[in-house]
PDB file of C-alpha atoms in Angstrom:
ATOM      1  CA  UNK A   8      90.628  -8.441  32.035  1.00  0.00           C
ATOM      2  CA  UNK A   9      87.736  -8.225  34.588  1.00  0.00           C
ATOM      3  CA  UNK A  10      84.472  -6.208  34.803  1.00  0.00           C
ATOM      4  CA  UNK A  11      85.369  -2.969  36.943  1.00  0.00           C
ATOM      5  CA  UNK A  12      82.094  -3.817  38.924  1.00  0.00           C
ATOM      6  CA  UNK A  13      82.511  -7.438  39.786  1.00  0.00           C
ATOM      7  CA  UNK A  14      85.615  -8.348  39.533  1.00  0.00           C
ATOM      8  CA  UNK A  15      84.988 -11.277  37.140  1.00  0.00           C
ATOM      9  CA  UNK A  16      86.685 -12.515  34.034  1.00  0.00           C
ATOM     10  CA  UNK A  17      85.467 -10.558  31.030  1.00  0.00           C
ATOM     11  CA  UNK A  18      84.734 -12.381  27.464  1.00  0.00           C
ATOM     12  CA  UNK A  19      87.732 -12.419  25.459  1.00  0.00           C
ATOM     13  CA  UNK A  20      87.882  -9.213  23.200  1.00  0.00           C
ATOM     14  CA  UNK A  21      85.896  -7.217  25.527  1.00  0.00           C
ATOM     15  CA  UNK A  22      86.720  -3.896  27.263  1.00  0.00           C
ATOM     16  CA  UNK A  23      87.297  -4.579  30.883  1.00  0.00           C
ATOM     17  CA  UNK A  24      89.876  -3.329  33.479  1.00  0.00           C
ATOM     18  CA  UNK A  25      93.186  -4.414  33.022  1.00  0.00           C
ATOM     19  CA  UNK A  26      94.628  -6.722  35.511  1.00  0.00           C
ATOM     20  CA  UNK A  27      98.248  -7.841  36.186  1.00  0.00           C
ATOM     21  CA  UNK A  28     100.547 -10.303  38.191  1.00  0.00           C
ATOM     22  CA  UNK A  29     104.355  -9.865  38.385  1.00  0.00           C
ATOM     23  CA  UNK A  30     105.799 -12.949  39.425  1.00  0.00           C
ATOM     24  CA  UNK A  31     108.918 -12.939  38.423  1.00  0.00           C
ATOM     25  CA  UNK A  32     109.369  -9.162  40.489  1.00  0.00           C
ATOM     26  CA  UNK A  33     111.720 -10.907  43.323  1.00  0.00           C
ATOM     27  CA  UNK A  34     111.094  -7.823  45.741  1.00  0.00           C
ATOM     28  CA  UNK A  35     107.370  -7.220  45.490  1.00  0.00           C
ATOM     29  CA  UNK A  36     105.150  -9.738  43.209  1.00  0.00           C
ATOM     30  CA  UNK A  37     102.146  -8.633  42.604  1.00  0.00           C
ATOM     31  CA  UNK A  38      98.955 -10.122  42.596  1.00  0.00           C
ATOM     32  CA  UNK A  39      95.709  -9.535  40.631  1.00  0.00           C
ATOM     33  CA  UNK A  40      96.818  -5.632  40.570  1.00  0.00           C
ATOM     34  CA  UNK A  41      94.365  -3.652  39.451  1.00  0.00           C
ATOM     35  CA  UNK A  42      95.581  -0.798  37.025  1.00  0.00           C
ATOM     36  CA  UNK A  43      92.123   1.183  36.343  1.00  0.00           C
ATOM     37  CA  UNK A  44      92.798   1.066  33.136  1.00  0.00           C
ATOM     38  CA  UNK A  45      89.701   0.243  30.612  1.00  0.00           C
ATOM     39  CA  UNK A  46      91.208  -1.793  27.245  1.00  0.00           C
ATOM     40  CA  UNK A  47      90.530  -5.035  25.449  1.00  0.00           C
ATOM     41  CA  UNK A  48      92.803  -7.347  24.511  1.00  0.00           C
ATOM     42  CA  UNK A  49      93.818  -8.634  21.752  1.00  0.00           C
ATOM     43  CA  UNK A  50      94.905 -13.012  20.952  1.00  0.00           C
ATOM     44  CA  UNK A  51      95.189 -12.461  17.029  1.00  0.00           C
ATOM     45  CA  UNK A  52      98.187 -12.508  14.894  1.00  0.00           C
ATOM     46  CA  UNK A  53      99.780  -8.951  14.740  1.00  0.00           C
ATOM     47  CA  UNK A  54     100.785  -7.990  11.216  1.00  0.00           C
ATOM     48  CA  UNK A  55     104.089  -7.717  12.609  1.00  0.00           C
ATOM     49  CA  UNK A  56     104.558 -11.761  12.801  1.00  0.00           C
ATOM     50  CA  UNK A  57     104.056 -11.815  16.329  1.00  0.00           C
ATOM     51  CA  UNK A  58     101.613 -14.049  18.379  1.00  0.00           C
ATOM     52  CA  UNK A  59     101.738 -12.982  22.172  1.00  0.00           C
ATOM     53  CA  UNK A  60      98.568 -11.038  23.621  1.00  0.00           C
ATOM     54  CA  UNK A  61      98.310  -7.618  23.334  1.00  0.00           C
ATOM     55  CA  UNK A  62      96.841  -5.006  25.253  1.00  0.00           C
ATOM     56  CA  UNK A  63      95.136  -2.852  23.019  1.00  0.00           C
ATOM     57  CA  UNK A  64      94.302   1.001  23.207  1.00  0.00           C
ATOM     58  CA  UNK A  65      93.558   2.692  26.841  1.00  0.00           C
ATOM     59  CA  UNK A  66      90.219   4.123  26.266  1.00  0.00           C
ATOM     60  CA  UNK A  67      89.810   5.292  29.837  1.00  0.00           C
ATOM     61  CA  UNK A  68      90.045   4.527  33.509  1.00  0.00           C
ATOM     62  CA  UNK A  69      87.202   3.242  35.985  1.00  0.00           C
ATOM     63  CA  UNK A  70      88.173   5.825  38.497  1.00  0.00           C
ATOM     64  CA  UNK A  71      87.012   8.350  35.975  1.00  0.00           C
ATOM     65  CA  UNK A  72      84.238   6.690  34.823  1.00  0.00           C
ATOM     66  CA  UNK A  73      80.431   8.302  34.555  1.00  0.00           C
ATOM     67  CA  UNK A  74      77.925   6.229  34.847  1.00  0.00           C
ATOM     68  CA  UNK A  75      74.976   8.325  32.703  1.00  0.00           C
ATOM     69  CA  UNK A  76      71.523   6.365  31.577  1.00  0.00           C
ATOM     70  CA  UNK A  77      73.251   2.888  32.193  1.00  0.00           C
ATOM     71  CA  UNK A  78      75.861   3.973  29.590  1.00  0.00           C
ATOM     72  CA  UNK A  79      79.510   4.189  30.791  1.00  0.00           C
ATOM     73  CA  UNK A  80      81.280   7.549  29.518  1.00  0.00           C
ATOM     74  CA  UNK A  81      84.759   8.077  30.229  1.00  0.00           C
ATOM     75  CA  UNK A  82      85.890  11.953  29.782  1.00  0.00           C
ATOM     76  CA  UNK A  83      88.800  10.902  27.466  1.00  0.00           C
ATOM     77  CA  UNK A  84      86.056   9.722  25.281  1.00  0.00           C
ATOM     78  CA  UNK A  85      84.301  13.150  25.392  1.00  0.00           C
ATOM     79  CA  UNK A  86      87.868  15.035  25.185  1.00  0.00           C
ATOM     80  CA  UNK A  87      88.877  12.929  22.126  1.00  0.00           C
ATOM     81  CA  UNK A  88      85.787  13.487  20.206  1.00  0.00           C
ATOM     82  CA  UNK A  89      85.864  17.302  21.278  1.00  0.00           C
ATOM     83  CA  UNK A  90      89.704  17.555  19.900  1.00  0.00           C
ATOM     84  CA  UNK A  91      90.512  18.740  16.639  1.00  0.00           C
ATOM     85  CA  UNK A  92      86.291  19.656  15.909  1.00  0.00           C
ATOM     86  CA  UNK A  93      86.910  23.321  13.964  1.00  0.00           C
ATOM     87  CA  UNK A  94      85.599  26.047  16.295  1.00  0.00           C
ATOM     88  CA  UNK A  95      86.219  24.622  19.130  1.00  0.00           C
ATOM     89  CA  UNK A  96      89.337  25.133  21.695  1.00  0.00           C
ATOM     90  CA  UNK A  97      90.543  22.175  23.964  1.00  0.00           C
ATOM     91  CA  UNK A  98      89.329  23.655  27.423  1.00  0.00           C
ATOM     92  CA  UNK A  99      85.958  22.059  28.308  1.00  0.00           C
ATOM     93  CA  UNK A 100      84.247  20.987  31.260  1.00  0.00           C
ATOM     94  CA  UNK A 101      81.817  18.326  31.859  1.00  0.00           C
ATOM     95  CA  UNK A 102      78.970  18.949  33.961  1.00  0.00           C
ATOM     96  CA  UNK A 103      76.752  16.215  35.387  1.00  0.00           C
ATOM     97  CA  UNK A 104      73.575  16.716  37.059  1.00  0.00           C
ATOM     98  CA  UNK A 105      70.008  14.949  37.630  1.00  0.00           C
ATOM     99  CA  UNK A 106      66.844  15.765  35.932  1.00  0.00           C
ATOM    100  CA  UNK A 107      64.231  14.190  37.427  1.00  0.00           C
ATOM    101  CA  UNK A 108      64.777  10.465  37.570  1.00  0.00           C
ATOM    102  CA  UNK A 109      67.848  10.785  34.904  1.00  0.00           C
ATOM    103  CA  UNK A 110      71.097  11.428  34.259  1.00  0.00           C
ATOM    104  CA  UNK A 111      72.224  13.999  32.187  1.00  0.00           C
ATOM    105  CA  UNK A 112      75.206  15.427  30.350  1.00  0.00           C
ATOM    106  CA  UNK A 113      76.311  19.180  29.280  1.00  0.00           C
ATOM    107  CA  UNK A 114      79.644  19.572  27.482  1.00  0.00           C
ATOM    108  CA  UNK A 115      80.786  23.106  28.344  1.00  0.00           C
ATOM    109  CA  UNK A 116      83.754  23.980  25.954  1.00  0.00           C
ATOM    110  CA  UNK A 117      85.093  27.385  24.645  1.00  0.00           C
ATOM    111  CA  UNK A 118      84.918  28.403  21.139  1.00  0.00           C
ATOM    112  CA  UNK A 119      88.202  29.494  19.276  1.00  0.00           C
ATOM    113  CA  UNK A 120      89.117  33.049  19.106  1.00  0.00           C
ATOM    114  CA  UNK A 121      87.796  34.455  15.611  1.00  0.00           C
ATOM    115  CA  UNK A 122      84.445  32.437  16.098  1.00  0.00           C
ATOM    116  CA  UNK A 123      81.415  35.283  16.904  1.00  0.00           C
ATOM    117  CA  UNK A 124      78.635  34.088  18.953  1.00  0.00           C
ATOM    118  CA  UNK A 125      76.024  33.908  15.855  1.00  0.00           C
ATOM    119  CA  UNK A 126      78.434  31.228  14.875  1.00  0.00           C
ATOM    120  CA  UNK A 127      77.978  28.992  18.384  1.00  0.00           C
ATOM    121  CA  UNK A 128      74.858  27.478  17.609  1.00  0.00           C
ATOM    122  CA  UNK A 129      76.465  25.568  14.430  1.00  0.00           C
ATOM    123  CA  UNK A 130      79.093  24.253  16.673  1.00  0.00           C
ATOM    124  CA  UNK A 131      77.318  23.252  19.087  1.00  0.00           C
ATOM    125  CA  UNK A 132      74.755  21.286  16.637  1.00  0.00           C
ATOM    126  CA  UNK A 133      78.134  19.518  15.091  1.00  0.00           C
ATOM    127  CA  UNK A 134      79.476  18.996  18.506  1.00  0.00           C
ATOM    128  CA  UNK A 135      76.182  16.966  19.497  1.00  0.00           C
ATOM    129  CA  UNK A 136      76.197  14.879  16.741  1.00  0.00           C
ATOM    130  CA  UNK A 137      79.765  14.131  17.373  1.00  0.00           C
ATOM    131  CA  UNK A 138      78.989  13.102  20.148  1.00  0.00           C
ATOM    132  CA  UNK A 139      76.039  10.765  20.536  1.00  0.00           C
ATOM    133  CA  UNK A 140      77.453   9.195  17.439  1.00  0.00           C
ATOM    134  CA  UNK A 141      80.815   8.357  19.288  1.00  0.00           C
ATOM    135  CA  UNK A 142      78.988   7.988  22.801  1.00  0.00           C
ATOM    136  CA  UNK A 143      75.539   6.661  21.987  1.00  0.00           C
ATOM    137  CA  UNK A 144      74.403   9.274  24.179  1.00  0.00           C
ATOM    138  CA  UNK A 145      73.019  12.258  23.377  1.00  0.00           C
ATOM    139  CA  UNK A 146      74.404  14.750  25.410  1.00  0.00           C
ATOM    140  CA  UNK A 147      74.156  19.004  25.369  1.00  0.00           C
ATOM    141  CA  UNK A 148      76.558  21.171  24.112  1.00  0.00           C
ATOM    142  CA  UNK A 149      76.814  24.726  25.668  1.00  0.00           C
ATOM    143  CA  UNK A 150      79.622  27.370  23.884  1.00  0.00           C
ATOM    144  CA  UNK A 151      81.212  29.669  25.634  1.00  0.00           C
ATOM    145  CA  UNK A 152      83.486  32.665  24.223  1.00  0.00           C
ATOM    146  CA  UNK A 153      87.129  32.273  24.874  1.00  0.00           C
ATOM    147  CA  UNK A 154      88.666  32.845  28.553  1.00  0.00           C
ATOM    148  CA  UNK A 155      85.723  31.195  30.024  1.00  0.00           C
ATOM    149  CA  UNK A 156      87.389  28.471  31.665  1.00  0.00           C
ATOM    150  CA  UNK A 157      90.310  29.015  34.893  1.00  0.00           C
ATOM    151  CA  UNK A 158      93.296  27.861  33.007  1.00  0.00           C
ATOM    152  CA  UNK A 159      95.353  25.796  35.473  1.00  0.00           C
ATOM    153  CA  UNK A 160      98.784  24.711  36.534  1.00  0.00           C
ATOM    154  CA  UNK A 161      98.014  21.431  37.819  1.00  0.00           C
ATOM    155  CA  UNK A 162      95.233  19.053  36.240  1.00  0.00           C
ATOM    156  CA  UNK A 163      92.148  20.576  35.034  1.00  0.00           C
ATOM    157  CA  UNK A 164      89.000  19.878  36.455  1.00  0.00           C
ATOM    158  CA  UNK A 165      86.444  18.238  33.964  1.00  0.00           C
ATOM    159  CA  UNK A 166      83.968  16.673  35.231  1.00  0.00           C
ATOM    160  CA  UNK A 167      81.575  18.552  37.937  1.00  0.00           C
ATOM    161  CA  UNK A 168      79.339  16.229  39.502  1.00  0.00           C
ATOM    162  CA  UNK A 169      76.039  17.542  40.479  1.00  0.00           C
ATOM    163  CA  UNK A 170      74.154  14.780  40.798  1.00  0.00           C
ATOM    164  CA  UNK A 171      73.327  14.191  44.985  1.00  0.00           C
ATOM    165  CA  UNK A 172      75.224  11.870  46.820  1.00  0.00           C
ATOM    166  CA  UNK A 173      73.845   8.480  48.450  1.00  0.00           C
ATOM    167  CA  UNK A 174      74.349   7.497  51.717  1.00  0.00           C
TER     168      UNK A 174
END
């Protein structure tokens, strides 16, 4: 496990990118490949009986990481708190942009059918609690009737990043 940024050995039980080497692969060992992957893992005694390491839970990859306020958010994250919430469909979009010298968040995501509009501002005050209490970022939370978002064929697009570019 190594920090995505530096490339050095994380702490032991801390979420870092997951890092591999296949030596016994006779046609093409690998070296110090780097998966993306974000997990921790795990030295203690499963309650199986069994004593190898284990590579916990994927909770998201650094190629889809956000960086927002010096917090890391992956969009799993936001997707997993967003599933199963009751109002609320599973097509969102995540839309980053800059205000002022920050960072900010707004969680687009369609309301189920049978949910009027005078009923949006409810979930949207759940959703945000959800949220920051998951993320420890307080992000908005816009509702939008159902149909809003292009329903797609391939992978959905998420995340919008309006935040300008560096050079």
């Amino acid at each position: 496990m190594v920090d995505p940024k530096s490339g050095e050995r994380v702490p032991e039980g801390e979420a870092g990118e997951l890092v591999v080497t296949t030596l016994t692969k006779e046609a093409l060992p690998m070296l110090r490949y780097r998966t993306r992957d974000i997990t921790r893992l795990a030295t203690a005694r499963c309650g199986c009986g069994r004593t190898h390491v284990r590579i916990l839970r994927v909770t998201g990859r650094n190629d889809d990481m956000l960086i927002v306020r010096g917090v890391n958010v992956y969009p799993s994250q936001i997707e997993s708190a967003l599933v199963g919430q009751p109002g609320l469909a599973p097509h969102y979009q995540i839309v980053v942009e800059r205000r002022g010298p920050l960072d900010h968040v707004t969680v687009e995501v369609e309301a189920e059918g049978g949910f009027s509009p005078e009923h949006y501002d409810d979930l949207e005050h759940r959703a945000i609690h959800h949220l920051k209490s998951l993320l420890g970022l307080t992000v908005d939370v816009v509702v939008r009737p159902p149909g809003t978002f292009e329903r797609s064929t391939g992978k959905a697009v998420r995340v919008r990043d309006l935040r300008p570019k560096l050079h």
